[in-house]
Amino acid sequence: MSEITLSVQGLKKVIGKREIIRSIDFELKRGEVFGFLGPNGAGKTTTIRMLVGLIKPTAGTIRICGYDIHKQFPEAMGNMGCIVENPESYKYLSGWSNLQYFARMMNGIDEARITEVVNLVGLTARIHDKVKTYSLGMRQRLGIAQALLGKPKVLILDEPTNGLDPSGIREMREFIRYLAEKEGLSVLVSSHLLSEIQLMCDRVAIISKGQVVRVGTVQSLLAQQERVSWRLSPLPKGTQVLQQLSDSVKQEGDVVITPYIENEVGLWNRALVEAGVTVLEMSRKLPSLEDLFIELTGGHGID
């Protein structure tokens, strides 16, 4: 069994009389990139703040490498690295001086470890330059270097590609994959770029209205939403035949959309032909993560 590095069970948050987070359960495994997605007001940011110890949950447990965040806070946080919103740094100092400053807040972080994380994030050539001369992508890498100083096993990144150009986004995606695959970190990534989450993550959790509505690998989630597009003649009669065979049939323009059920599609095709309907075209459609997200959350935006 894969090592569980972050376990969230029955997580709830009530503010006043309002239940912000209803009940959330998910786990992170060693060496995986886990996407965390939610529309505006879904509770994604509140959940992340509870995971990193910025606010206390009303109920539920959070365990980091087996340590209960409520009962064993120092030990739990010792295994956690995070960047929530924008990475903060002193722009008038060099990247190296910034890392020295943060290292002094921790126990046992020497210059050898600073050098190690600098090499890891690819800032060796510029680490002694002032941060105000860094690009946004370099500042993001410096923030990750800061988060990695304490050798965490879980890394939480809130919008790590925010503001980056396409080249910077690709570099960040490849770097996050490297951290998971080569360094063995569990990386939780929140992002509004669904295409990037689809390329970057092993598994995703989609949260809506304070609840996780779906968790799974990207491919398994998309496979559950696979559809078949039919071009039929005559269209009204073909639609009627398919509606008699399946409850999930809808017409979109000049095509009919049905679920993809391997054992049923051939039977539906035969029924259409026997009813005198010509099947002009039949094609399988695997939705994008964006399609799935819109279907599960009602089309609200990402926060």
JSON list of N, CA and C in Angstrom, two decimals, residues 214-249:
[
{"chain": "A", "resi": 214, "resn": "ARG", "atom": "N", "xyz": [-16.24, 14.64, -5.91]},
{"chain": "A", "resi": 214, "resn": "ARG", "atom": "CA", "xyz": [-15.61, 13.56, -6.66]},
{"chain": "A", "resi": 214, "resn": "ARG", "atom": "C", "xyz": [-14.12, 13.54, -6.39]},
{"chain": "A", "resi": 215, "resn": "VAL", "atom": "N", "xyz": [-13.56, 12.35, -6.18]},
{"chain": "A", "resi": 215, "resn": "VAL", "atom": "CA", "xyz": [-12.12, 12.17, -6.02]},
{"chain": "A", "resi": 215, "resn": "VAL", "atom": "C", "xyz": [-11.70, 10.98, -6.87]},
{"chain": "A", "resi": 216, "resn": "GLY", "atom": "N", "xyz": [-10.60, 11.11, -7.58]},
{"chain": "A", "resi": 216, "resn": "GLY", "atom": "CA", "xyz": [-10.11, 9.98, -8.35]},
{"chain": "A", "resi": 216, "resn": "GLY", "atom": "C", "xyz": [-9.01, 10.39, -9.30]},
{"chain": "A", "resi": 217, "resn": "THR", "atom": "N", "xyz": [-8.46, 9.42, -10.01]},
{"chain": "A", "resi": 217, "resn": "THR", "atom": "CA", "xyz": [-7.47, 9.76, -11.03]},
{"chain": "A", "resi": 217, "resn": "THR", "atom": "C", "xyz": [-8.17, 10.54, -12.14]},
{"chain": "A", "resi": 218, "resn": "VAL", "atom": "N", "xyz": [-7.41, 11.37, -12.81]},
{"chain": "A", "resi": 218, "resn": "VAL", "atom": "CA", "xyz": [-8.00, 12.18, -13.89]},
{"chain": "A", "resi": 218, "resn": "VAL", "atom": "C", "xyz": [-8.64, 11.27, -14.93]},
{"chain": "A", "resi": 219, "resn": "GLN", "atom": "N", "xyz": [-7.93, 10.20, -15.33]},
{"chain": "A", "resi": 219, "resn": "GLN", "atom": "CA", "xyz": [-8.45, 9.33, -16.37]},
{"chain": "A", "resi": 219, "resn": "GLN", "atom": "C", "xyz": [-9.72, 8.60, -15.93]},
{"chain": "A", "resi": 220, "resn": "SER", "atom": "N", "xyz": [-9.77, 8.14, -14.68]},
{"chain": "A", "resi": 220, "resn": "SER", "atom": "CA", "xyz": [-10.96, 7.42, -14.23]},
{"chain": "A", "resi": 220, "resn": "SER", "atom": "C", "xyz": [-12.16, 8.34, -14.15]},
{"chain": "A", "resi": 221, "resn": "LEU", "atom": "N", "xyz": [-11.94, 9.58, -13.71]},
{"chain": "A", "resi": 221, "resn": "LEU", "atom": "CA", "xyz": [-13.05, 10.53, -13.63]},
{"chain": "A", "resi": 221, "resn": "LEU", "atom": "C", "xyz": [-13.58, 10.87, -15.02]},
{"chain": "A", "resi": 222, "resn": "LEU", "atom": "N", "xyz": [-12.68, 11.05, -15.96]},
{"chain": "A", "resi": 222, "resn": "LEU", "atom": "CA", "xyz": [-13.11, 11.38, -17.32]},
{"chain": "A", "resi": 222, "resn": "LEU", "atom": "C", "xyz": [-13.81, 10.20, -17.98]},
{"chain": "A", "resi": 223, "resn": "ALA", "atom": "N", "xyz": [-13.32, 8.99, -17.70]},
{"chain": "A", "resi": 223, "resn": "ALA", "atom": "CA", "xyz": [-13.93, 7.80, -18.29]},
{"chain": "A", "resi": 223, "resn": "ALA", "atom": "C", "xyz": [-15.37, 7.63, -17.84]},
{"chain": "A", "resi": 224, "resn": "GLN", "atom": "N", "xyz": [-15.65, 8.04, -16.58]},
{"chain": "A", "resi": 224, "resn": "GLN", "atom": "CA", "xyz": [-17.03, 7.95, -16.08]},
{"chain": "A", "resi": 224, "resn": "GLN", "atom": "C", "xyz": [-17.97, 8.88, -16.83]},
{"chain": "A", "resi": 225, "resn": "GLN", "atom": "N", "xyz": [-17.41, 9.92, -17.43]},
{"chain": "A", "resi": 225, "resn": "GLN", "atom": "CA", "xyz": [-18.24, 10.90, -18.15]},
{"chain": "A", "resi": 225, "resn": "GLN", "atom": "C", "xyz": [-18.15, 10.73, -19.66]},
{"chain": "A", "resi": 226, "resn": "GLU", "atom": "N", "xyz": [-17.60, 9.59, -20.12]},
{"chain": "A", "resi": 226, "resn": "GLU", "atom": "CA", "xyz": [-17.45, 9.40, -21.56]},
{"chain": "A", "resi": 226, "resn": "GLU", "atom": "C", "xyz": [-18.82, 9.35, -22.23]},
{"chain": "A", "resi": 227, "resn": "ARG", "atom": "N", "xyz": [-18.89, 9.95, -23.41]},
{"chain": "A", "resi": 227, "resn": "ARG", "atom": "CA", "xyz": [-20.16, 10.08, -24.14]},
{"chain": "A", "resi": 227, "resn": "ARG", "atom": "C", "xyz": [-20.02, 9.57, -25.57]},
{"chain": "A", "resi": 228, "resn": "VAL", "atom": "N", "xyz": [-21.17, 9.34, -26.20]},
{"chain": "A", "resi": 228, "resn": "VAL", "atom": "CA", "xyz": [-21.22, 9.00, -27.62]},
{"chain": "A", "resi": 228, "resn": "VAL", "atom": "C", "xyz": [-22.04, 10.06, -28.34]},
{"chain": "A", "resi": 229, "resn": "SER", "atom": "N", "xyz": [-21.48, 10.57, -29.43]},
{"chain": "A", "resi": 229, "resn": "SER", "atom": "CA", "xyz": [-22.17, 11.56, -30.26]},
{"chain": "A", "resi": 229, "resn": "SER", "atom": "C", "xyz": [-22.73, 10.86, -31.50]},
{"chain": "A", "resi": 230, "resn": "TRP", "atom": "N", "xyz": [-24.05, 11.04, -31.74]},
{"chain": "A", "resi": 230, "resn": "TRP", "atom": "CA", "xyz": [-24.73, 10.39, -32.86]},
{"chain": "A", "resi": 230, "resn": "TRP", "atom": "C", "xyz": [-25.23, 11.45, -33.85]},
{"chain": "A", "resi": 231, "resn": "ARG", "atom": "N", "xyz": [-24.96, 11.24, -35.14]},
{"chain": "A", "resi": 231, "resn": "ARG", "atom": "CA", "xyz": [-25.60, 12.02, -36.20]},
{"chain": "A", "resi": 231, "resn": "ARG", "atom": "C", "xyz": [-26.58, 11.08, -36.91]},
{"chain": "A", "resi": 232, "resn": "LEU", "atom": "N", "xyz": [-27.86, 11.45, -36.83]},
{"chain": "A", "resi": 232, "resn": "LEU", "atom": "CA", "xyz": [-28.92, 10.54, -37.25]},
{"chain": "A", "resi": 232, "resn": "LEU", "atom": "C", "xyz": [-29.86, 11.19, -38.26]},
{"chain": "A", "resi": 233, "resn": "SER", "atom": "N", "xyz": [-30.46, 10.34, -39.08]},
{"chain": "A", "resi": 233, "resn": "SER", "atom": "CA", "xyz": [-31.47, 10.83, -40.03]},
{"chain": "A", "resi": 233, "resn": "SER", "atom": "C", "xyz": [-32.60, 9.80, -40.13]},
{"chain": "A", "resi": 234, "resn": "PRO", "atom": "N", "xyz": [-33.83, 10.24, -39.85]},
{"chain": "A", "resi": 234, "resn": "PRO", "atom": "CA", "xyz": [-34.23, 11.58, -39.39]},
{"chain": "A", "resi": 234, "resn": "PRO", "atom": "C", "xyz": [-33.90, 11.78, -37.90]},
{"chain": "A", "resi": 235, "resn": "LEU", "atom": "N", "xyz": [-33.49, 13.00, -37.56]},
{"chain": "A", "resi": 235, "resn": "LEU", "atom": "CA", "xyz": [-33.02, 13.29, -36.21]},
{"chain": "A", "resi": 235, "resn": "LEU", "atom": "C", "xyz": [-34.11, 13.13, -35.14]},
{"chain": "A", "resi": 236, "resn": "PRO", "atom": "N", "xyz": [-35.32, 13.66, -35.35]},
{"chain": "A", "resi": 236, "resn": "PRO", "atom": "CA", "xyz": [-36.35, 13.53, -34.29]},
{"chain": "A", "resi": 236, "resn": "PRO", "atom": "C", "xyz": [-36.67, 12.08, -33.95]},
{"chain": "A", "resi": 237, "resn": "LYS", "atom": "N", "xyz": [-36.80, 11.24, -34.98]},
{"chain": "A", "resi": 237, "resn": "LYS", "atom": "CA", "xyz": [-37.13, 9.83, -34.72]},
{"chain": "A", "resi": 237, "resn": "LYS", "atom": "C", "xyz": [-35.96, 9.13, -34.02]},
{"chain": "A", "resi": 238, "resn": "GLY", "atom": "N", "xyz": [-34.72, 9.41, -34.47]},
{"chain": "A", "resi": 238, "resn": "GLY", "atom": "CA", "xyz": [-33.56, 8.80, -33.84]},
{"chain": "A", "resi": 238, "resn": "GLY", "atom": "C", "xyz": [-33.45, 9.20, -32.37]},
{"chain": "A", "resi": 239, "resn": "THR", "atom": "N", "xyz": [-33.72, 10.47, -32.07]},
{"chain": "A", "resi": 239, "resn": "THR", "atom": "CA", "xyz": [-33.69, 10.94, -30.69]},
{"chain": "A", "resi": 239, "resn": "THR", "atom": "C", "xyz": [-34.73, 10.20, -29.85]},
{"chain": "A", "resi": 240, "resn": "GLN", "atom": "N", "xyz": [-35.91, 10.02, -30.41]},
{"chain": "A", "resi": 240, "resn": "GLN", "atom": "CA", "xyz": [-36.98, 9.33, -29.69]},
{"chain": "A", "resi": 240, "resn": "GLN", "atom": "C", "xyz": [-36.60, 7.89, -29.39]},
{"chain": "A", "resi": 241, "resn": "VAL", "atom": "N", "xyz": [-35.98, 7.20, -30.34]},
{"chain": "A", "resi": 241, "resn": "VAL", "atom": "CA", "xyz": [-35.57, 5.81, -30.14]},
{"chain": "A", "resi": 241, "resn": "VAL", "atom": "C", "xyz": [-34.54, 5.72, -29.01]},
{"chain": "A", "resi": 242, "resn": "LEU", "atom": "N", "xyz": [-33.56, 6.60, -29.03]},
{"chain": "A", "resi": 242, "resn": "LEU", "atom": "CA", "xyz": [-32.51, 6.56, -28.00]},
{"chain": "A", "resi": 242, "resn": "LEU", "atom": "C", "xyz": [-33.05, 6.93, -26.63]},
{"chain": "A", "resi": 243, "resn": "GLN", "atom": "N", "xyz": [-34.01, 7.85, -26.59]},
{"chain": "A", "resi": 243, "resn": "GLN", "atom": "CA", "xyz": [-34.60, 8.24, -25.30]},
{"chain": "A", "resi": 243, "resn": "GLN", "atom": "C", "xyz": [-35.38, 7.09, -24.68]},
{"chain": "A", "resi": 244, "resn": "GLN", "atom": "N", "xyz": [-35.89, 6.19, -25.51]},
{"chain": "A", "resi": 244, "resn": "GLN", "atom": "CA", "xyz": [-36.59, 5.02, -24.98]},
{"chain": "A", "resi": 244, "resn": "GLN", "atom": "C", "xyz": [-35.61, 3.98, -24.41]},
{"chain": "A", "resi": 245, "resn": "LEU", "atom": "N", "xyz": [-34.34, 4.10, -24.81]},
{"chain": "A", "resi": 245, "resn": "LEU", "atom": "CA", "xyz": [-33.33, 3.12, -24.39]},
{"chain": "A", "resi": 245, "resn": "LEU", "atom": "C", "xyz": [-32.45, 3.61, -23.25]},
{"chain": "A", "resi": 246, "resn": "SER", "atom": "N", "xyz": [-32.39, 4.92, -23.04]},
{"chain": "A", "resi": 246, "resn": "SER", "atom": "CA", "xyz": [-31.52, 5.48, -22.00]},
{"chain": "A", "resi": 246, "resn": "SER", "atom": "C", "xyz": [-32.16, 6.72, -21.40]},
{"chain": "A", "resi": 247, "resn": "ASP", "atom": "N", "xyz": [-31.94, 6.90, -20.09]},
{"chain": "A", "resi": 247, "resn": "ASP", "atom": "CA", "xyz": [-32.48, 8.07, -19.40]},
{"chain": "A", "resi": 247, "resn": "ASP", "atom": "C", "xyz": [-31.61, 9.30, -19.58]},
{"chain": "A", "resi": 248, "resn": "SER", "atom": "N", "xyz": [-30.38, 9.13, -20.09]},
{"chain": "A", "resi": 248, "resn": "SER", "atom": "CA", "xyz": [-29.43, 10.25, -20.18]},
{"chain": "A", "resi": 248, "resn": "SER", "atom": "C", "xyz": [-29.14, 10.58, -21.64]},
{"chain": "A", "resi": 249, "resn": "VAL", "atom": "N", "xyz": [-30.16, 11.02, -22.33]},
{"chain": "A", "resi": 249, "resn": "VAL", "atom": "CA", "xyz": [-30.03, 11.38, -23.74]},
{"chain": "A", "resi": 249, "resn": "VAL", "atom": "C", "xyz": [-30.38, 12.84, -23.92]}
]
